[in-house]
XYZ file of N, CA and C in Angstrom:
504
model
N 16.791 13.846 -51.863
C 16.172 15.028 -51.303
C 14.647 14.876 -51.223
N 14.044 14.261 -52.249
C 12.593 14.058 -52.256
C 12.166 13.137 -51.121
N 12.993 12.122 -50.833
C 12.673 11.199 -49.742
C 12.698 11.927 -48.399
N 13.719 12.776 -48.185
C 13.796 13.540 -46.937
C 12.602 14.476 -46.825
N 12.229 15.128 -47.925
C 11.079 16.035 -47.924
C 9.811 15.287 -47.528
N 9.646 14.062 -48.023
C 8.475 13.254 -47.673
C 8.466 12.927 -46.183
N 9.635 12.601 -45.623
C 9.732 12.313 -44.180
C 9.406 13.564 -43.376
N 9.937 14.703 -43.795
C 9.655 15.966 -43.101
C 8.159 16.245 -43.107
N 7.527 16.137 -44.259
C 6.085 16.403 -44.359
C 5.284 15.450 -43.474
N 5.624 14.149 -43.529
C 4.919 13.162 -42.701
C 5.117 13.475 -41.221
N 6.366 13.753 -40.829
C 6.653 13.981 -39.418
C 6.038 15.268 -38.894
N 5.939 16.287 -39.720
C 5.279 17.506 -39.258
C 3.810 17.243 -38.955
N 3.179 16.409 -39.771
C 1.787 16.023 -39.475
C 1.715 15.210 -38.182
N 2.667 14.271 -38.002
C 2.683 13.449 -36.784
C 2.917 14.295 -35.535
N 3.846 15.254 -35.618
C 4.126 16.123 -34.466
C 2.890 16.942 -34.120
N 2.235 17.492 -35.126
C 1.025 18.262 -34.872
C -0.047 17.382 -34.233
N -0.221 16.188 -34.765
C -1.201 15.255 -34.217
C -0.855 14.882 -32.778
N 0.419 14.619 -32.523
C 0.849 14.267 -31.166
C 0.559 15.423 -30.213
N 0.911 16.644 -30.607
C 0.694 17.800 -29.738
C -0.784 18.047 -29.458
N -1.649 17.690 -30.402
C -3.078 17.930 -30.235
C -3.830 16.769 -29.595
N -3.334 15.523 -29.767
C -4.164 14.378 -29.395
C -3.523 13.344 -28.472
N -2.228 13.414 -28.232
C -1.600 12.413 -27.353
C -1.903 12.782 -25.908
N -2.615 11.903 -25.217
C -3.087 12.233 -23.882
C -2.384 11.481 -22.766
N -1.427 10.633 -23.107
C -0.698 9.925 -22.055
C 0.697 9.564 -22.559
N 1.550 9.157 -21.630
C 2.952 8.893 -21.969
C 3.108 7.741 -22.954
N 2.212 6.761 -22.898
C 2.292 5.636 -23.833
C 2.040 6.110 -25.266
N 1.035 6.963 -25.457
C 0.742 7.506 -26.786
C 1.899 8.362 -27.296
N 2.473 9.173 -26.403
C 3.596 10.030 -26.790
C 4.769 9.174 -27.241
N 5.110 8.144 -26.462
C 6.237 7.267 -26.814
C 5.990 6.572 -28.150
N 4.765 6.111 -28.367
C 4.428 5.439 -29.625
C 4.575 6.397 -30.811
N 4.092 7.614 -30.657
C 4.174 8.583 -31.750
C 5.618 9.019 -31.998
N 6.418 9.138 -30.927
C 7.830 9.485 -31.112
C 8.574 8.368 -31.832
N 8.182 7.122 -31.598
C 8.777 6.004 -32.347
C 8.493 6.143 -33.838
N 7.275 6.545 -34.172
C 6.936 6.762 -35.581
C 7.739 7.914 -36.169
N 7.904 8.976 -35.403
C 8.624 10.159 -35.883
C 10.102 9.853 -36.102
N 10.735 9.166 -35.148
C 12.181 8.906 -35.240
C 12.509 7.684 -36.091
N 11.534 6.799 -36.252
C 11.779 5.571 -37.003
C 12.471 4.496 -36.198
N 12.474 4.640 -34.871
C 13.080 3.629 -33.993
C 12.318 3.623 -32.666
N 12.386 2.518 -31.929
C 11.655 2.454 -30.658
C 12.139 3.511 -29.668
N 11.206 4.053 -28.896
C 11.635 4.953 -27.823
C 12.222 4.104 -26.704
N 13.309 4.569 -26.101
C 13.963 3.781 -25.057
C 13.145 3.739 -23.773
N 13.568 2.864 -22.874
C 12.839 2.726 -21.612
C 12.890 4.027 -20.819
N 11.808 4.263 -20.101
C 11.645 5.438 -19.250
C 11.769 6.756 -20.010
N 11.358 6.779 -21.261
C 11.319 8.004 -22.064
C 10.190 8.877 -21.535
N 10.511 10.140 -21.199
C 9.491 11.058 -20.698
C 9.515 12.340 -21.521
N 8.339 12.756 -21.969
C 8.247 13.992 -22.728
C 6.935 14.682 -22.413
N 7.026 15.987 -22.173
C 5.832 16.798 -21.972
C 5.581 17.595 -23.243
N 4.336 17.680 -23.606
C 3.950 18.394 -24.818
C 3.654 19.852 -24.500
N 3.721 20.729 -25.492
C 4.032 20.457 -26.882
C 5.526 20.264 -27.116
N 5.820 19.638 -28.254
C 7.181 19.357 -28.712
C 7.248 19.735 -30.183
N 8.414 20.220 -30.610
C 8.555 20.646 -32.005
C 9.854 20.108 -32.602
N 9.787 19.642 -33.840
C 10.971 19.251 -34.598
C 10.733 19.558 -36.066
N 11.819 19.837 -36.782
C 11.687 20.117 -38.209
C 11.800 18.861 -39.056
N 12.378 17.798 -38.492
C 12.635 16.580 -39.268
C 12.233 15.351 -38.467
N 12.897 15.101 -37.356
C 12.571 13.956 -36.507
C 13.352 12.703 -36.807
N 13.826 12.552 -38.032
C 14.532 11.338 -38.421
C 15.954 11.242 -37.906
N 16.503 12.338 -37.395
C 17.863 12.329 -36.849
C 17.877 12.610 -35.350
N 16.818 12.223 -34.658
C 16.773 12.294 -33.194
C 17.141 10.926 -32.637
N 18.073 10.897 -31.688
C 18.536 9.650 -31.076
C 18.498 9.833 -29.563
N 17.689 9.006 -28.889
C 17.464 9.152 -27.459
C 18.002 7.962 -26.688
N 18.681 8.249 -25.568
C 19.097 7.210 -24.641
C 17.981 6.900 -23.656
N 18.297 6.078 -22.670
C 17.327 5.697 -21.642
C 17.196 6.815 -20.606
N 16.027 6.843 -19.967
C 15.784 7.724 -18.821
C 15.976 9.200 -19.138
N 15.580 9.622 -20.325
C 15.693 11.046 -20.635
C 14.368 11.739 -20.361
N 14.466 13.045 -20.147
C 13.273 13.862 -19.937
C 13.344 15.063 -20.869
N 12.285 15.229 -21.665
C 12.105 16.422 -22.489
C 10.915 17.168 -21.907
N 11.147 18.358 -21.395
C 10.063 19.125 -20.807
C 9.246 19.801 -21.914
N 8.252 20.569 -21.538
C 7.331 21.161 -22.516
C 8.004 22.236 -23.368
N 7.481 22.386 -24.573
C 7.918 23.411 -25.522
C 9.363 23.281 -25.979
N 9.903 22.073 -25.961
C 11.256 21.852 -26.474
C 11.206 21.864 -27.998
N 12.196 22.536 -28.601
C 12.311 22.590 -30.059
C 13.627 21.953 -30.458
N 13.558 20.968 -31.361
C 14.759 20.292 -31.851
C 14.797 20.381 -33.369
N 15.705 21.187 -33.875
C 15.939 21.295 -35.305
C 17.043 20.299 -35.618
N 16.665 19.114 -36.082
C 17.577 17.958 -36.065
C 18.104 17.509 -37.420
N 18.056 18.333 -38.435
C 18.580 17.907 -39.740
C 20.046 17.489 -39.659
N 20.803 18.052 -38.725
C 22.207 17.685 -38.541
C 22.414 16.546 -37.573
N 21.371 16.123 -36.885
C 21.454 15.034 -35.921
C 21.553 15.530 -34.493
N 20.710 14.997 -33.632
C 20.739 15.309 -32.198
C 20.736 13.997 -31.443
N 21.718 13.829 -30.548
C 21.813 12.642 -29.709
C 21.728 13.056 -28.255
N 20.802 12.447 -27.522
C 20.686 12.627 -26.081
C 21.034 11.301 -25.434
N 22.124 11.279 -24.672
C 22.554 10.060 -23.995
C 21.692 9.789 -22.764
N 21.896 8.629 -22.157
C 21.132 8.211 -20.983
C 21.111 9.308 -19.916
N 19.922 9.540 -19.359
C 19.771 10.450 -18.237
C 19.760 11.924 -18.580
N 19.776 12.291 -19.851
C 19.772 13.711 -20.228
C 18.435 14.349 -19.867
N 18.497 15.603 -19.426
C 17.306 16.389 -19.095
C 17.305 17.642 -19.953
N 16.193 17.911 -20.609
C 16.061 19.108 -21.431
C 14.911 19.929 -20.848
N 15.224 21.140 -20.394
C 14.258 21.989 -19.710
C 13.229 22.607 -20.637
N 12.168 23.170 -20.035
C 11.082 23.732 -20.826
C 11.561 24.873 -21.723
N 11.093 24.829 -22.968
C 11.398 25.897 -23.908
C 12.805 25.895 -24.463
N 13.589 24.861 -24.186
C 14.953 24.799 -24.720
C 14.912 24.558 -26.224
N 15.927 25.077 -26.926
C 16.050 24.895 -28.376
C 17.396 24.277 -28.696
N 17.375 23.179 -29.441
C 18.588 22.528 -29.925
C 18.557 22.662 -31.439
N 19.498 23.427 -31.993
C 19.438 23.821 -33.393
C 20.687 23.343 -34.114
N 20.521 22.444 -35.089
C 21.667 21.865 -35.795
C 21.898 22.471 -37.174
N 21.141 23.493 -37.533
C 21.293 24.107 -38.855
C 21.725 25.560 -38.725
N 22.439 26.019 -39.741
C 22.868 27.410 -39.792
C 22.907 27.837 -41.255
N 23.130 29.116 -41.484
C 23.188 29.679 -42.829
C 24.481 30.465 -42.998
N 24.900 30.627 -44.238
C 26.077 31.423 -44.574
C 25.792 32.895 -44.275
N 26.810 33.634 -43.857
C 26.640 35.065 -43.621
C 26.518 35.855 -44.921
N 27.137 35.376 -45.988
C 27.087 36.079 -47.274
C 25.665 36.036 -47.831
N 25.068 37.201 -48.101
C 23.677 37.228 -48.563
C 23.391 36.342 -49.772
N 24.324 36.256 -50.724
C 24.026 35.472 -51.927
C 24.020 33.969 -51.660
N 24.554 33.531 -50.528
C 24.568 32.104 -50.166
C 23.710 31.810 -48.924
N 22.992 32.793 -48.451
C 22.296 32.663 -47.171
C 21.213 31.591 -47.153
N 20.651 31.244 -48.263
C 19.598 30.217 -48.297
C 20.153 28.808 -48.186
N 21.464 28.646 -48.333
C 22.088 27.332 -48.199
C 22.164 26.953 -46.723
N 21.871 25.692 -46.435
C 21.932 25.199 -45.058
C 23.262 24.515 -44.791
N 23.781 24.763 -43.599
C 24.924 24.029 -43.081
C 24.433 23.293 -41.848
N 24.745 22.028 -41.727
C 24.278 21.252 -40.578
C 25.463 20.702 -39.799
N 25.286 20.611 -38.486
C 26.315 20.056 -37.615
C 25.622 19.489 -36.374
N 25.978 18.278 -36.005
C 25.283 17.534 -34.950
C 25.448 18.167 -33.569
N 24.467 17.903 -32.728
C 24.503 18.247 -31.300
C 24.497 16.945 -30.522
N 25.313 16.897 -29.459
C 25.385 15.711 -28.602
C 25.243 16.164 -27.150
N 24.215 15.675 -26.487
C 24.003 15.929 -25.064
C 24.383 14.636 -24.352
N 25.473 14.680 -23.599
C 26.017 13.454 -23.016
C 25.284 13.042 -21.734
N 25.685 11.906 -21.219
C 25.038 11.256 -20.084
C 24.848 12.204 -18.895
N 23.601 12.233 -18.397
C 23.203 12.989 -17.208
C 23.401 14.494 -17.318
N 23.539 15.020 -18.531
C 23.627 16.469 -18.700
C 22.230 17.075 -18.579
N 22.200 18.335 -18.158
C 20.939 19.038 -17.945
C 20.992 20.364 -18.692
N 20.077 20.547 -19.630
C 19.945 21.794 -20.374
C 18.762 22.537 -19.769
N 19.022 23.718 -19.196
C 18.001 24.465 -18.480
C 16.954 25.107 -19.377
N 15.934 25.642 -18.731
C 14.802 26.262 -19.417
C 15.256 27.359 -20.371
N 14.702 27.334 -21.561
C 14.921 28.338 -22.606
C 16.378 28.508 -23.028
N 17.220 27.537 -22.711
C 18.596 27.562 -23.212
C 18.584 27.256 -24.702
N 19.592 27.755 -25.406
C 19.737 27.518 -26.841
C 21.082 26.841 -27.069
N 21.052 25.671 -27.699
C 22.264 24.934 -28.044
C 22.428 25.048 -29.560
N 23.561 25.608 -29.994
C 23.782 25.872 -31.415
C 24.502 24.715 -32.104
N 24.537 24.720 -33.449
C 25.092 23.596 -34.211
C 26.516 23.219 -33.796
N 26.762 21.905 -33.777
C 28.098 21.381 -33.537
C 28.522 21.283 -32.090
N 27.639 21.618 -31.156
C 27.990 21.656 -29.735
C 27.791 20.291 -29.085
N 28.732 19.940 -28.198
C 28.598 18.780 -27.319
C 28.511 19.294 -25.892
N 27.503 18.840 -25.164
C 27.365 19.142 -23.739
C 27.888 17.919 -23.002
N 28.931 18.099 -22.191
C 29.619 16.986 -21.549
C 28.808 16.273 -20.481
N 29.340 15.116 -20.059
C 28.700 14.308 -19.014
C 28.506 15.144 -17.755
N 27.312 15.032 -17.173
C 26.957 15.670 -15.907
C 26.979 17.195 -15.951
N 27.172 17.790 -17.114
C 27.224 19.249 -17.230
C 25.825 19.840 -17.080
N 25.790 21.121 -16.700
C 24.534 21.852 -16.546
C 24.627 23.135 -17.366
N 23.597 23.381 -18.166
C 23.480 24.617 -18.930
C 22.400 25.447 -18.252
N 22.772 26.637 -17.762
C 21.832 27.491 -17.051
C 20.690 27.971 -17.926
N 19.592 28.302 -17.280
C 18.411 28.797 -17.981
C 18.766 30.016 -18.819
N 18.287 30.027 -20.057
C 18.476 31.163 -20.941
C 19.848 31.282 -21.577
N 20.748 30.359 -21.298
C 22.098 30.422 -21.870
C 22.052 30.164 -23.373
N 23.018 30.739 -24.088
C 23.203 30.454 -25.508
C 24.566 29.791 -25.636
N 24.556 28.498 -25.966
C 25.784 27.703 -25.987
C 26.314 27.631 -27.416
N 27.501 28.211 -27.616
C 28.117 28.280 -28.938
C 29.322 27.358 -29.062
N 29.815 26.848 -27.919
C 31.006 25.990 -27.897
C 30.754 24.790 -27.001
N 31.563 23.749 -27.170
C 31.441 22.550 -26.343
C 31.545 22.894 -24.862
N 30.793 22.150 -24.054
C 30.799 22.304 -22.601
C 31.489 21.080 -22.010
N 32.554 21.276 -21.216
C 33.262 20.130 -20.640
C 32.402 19.354 -19.640
N 32.777 18.109 -19.406
C 32.133 17.292 -18.378
C 32.157 18.029 -17.043
N 31.118 17.799 -16.225
C 31.083 18.251 -14.830
C 31.294 19.750 -14.665
N 30.712 20.543 -15.563
C 30.779 21.996 -15.420
C 29.382 22.586 -15.535
N 29.248 23.809 -15.022
C 28.021 24.582 -15.164
C 28.362 25.782 -16.032
N 27.551 26.004 -17.075
C 27.716 27.182 -17.920
C 26.445 28.012 -17.858
N 26.612 29.333 -18.042
C 25.465 30.235 -18.058
C 25.847 31.470 -18.858
N 24.831 32.219 -19.272
C 25.062 33.490 -19.935
C 24.940 33.433 -21.442
N 25.134 34.625 -22.035
C 25.050 34.796 -23.481
C 26.291 35.564 -23.925
N 27.235 34.913 -24.583
C 27.312 33.468 -24.808
C 27.654 32.741 -23.509
N 27.349 31.465 -23.460
C 27.572 30.679 -22.241
C 29.059 30.598 -21.913
N 29.345 30.744 -20.614
C 30.710 30.613 -20.102
C 30.675 29.720 -18.867
N 31.786 29.053 -18.593
C 31.872 28.203 -17.401
C 31.821 29.094 -16.166
N 30.900 28.765 -15.253
C 30.803 29.524 -14.004
C 31.113 28.669 -12.782
N 31.187 27.345 -12.980
C 31.366 26.468 -11.830
C 31.765 25.080 -12.300
N 32.467 24.371 -11.420
C 32.775 22.960 -11.643
C 31.924 22.144 -10.689
N 31.400 21.039 -11.176
C 30.572 20.158 -10.353
C 31.479 19.103 -9.736
N 31.492 19.011 -8.391
C 32.362 18.011 -7.754
C 31.868 16.588 -8.016
N 32.802 15.655 -8.099
C 32.443 14.235 -8.211
C 31.884 13.765 -6.882
N 30.833 12.913 -6.937
C 30.374 12.304 -5.684
C 30.321 10.830 -5.784
């Protein structure tokens, strides 16, 4: 636990420094490598500011785009496969708390997986344990509480399937 706390403290300083001082994509990629502890993949694109509570459980594929003001609470692990797009102000949250007041301070974590070429729209919220399928689209402002199948569009609160995306 002490080791994780040290990583969290270090990464919060790095994220703050990146948000205040990274002036180009090369600097952003370099700082994200320090935060995640692994090289950023090719064609990694991120607009600042960016927020994470941990950073050590972020896993990025190639050709992903993180727009501005993205928040990733990654203690449970967040994986973005190749070609994933995350819209401005989106939140990916892998932690939750017990409903019982006497246990509410305990954290429960569950991974989020954004599959290949999926698009999470602006200000959408992805909750713990959710997988967004290949080529799926999450509409702006949606709150996703359940897995989203491949090639579908979801929207609303809570998110529901509103459309199927045809294969091309």
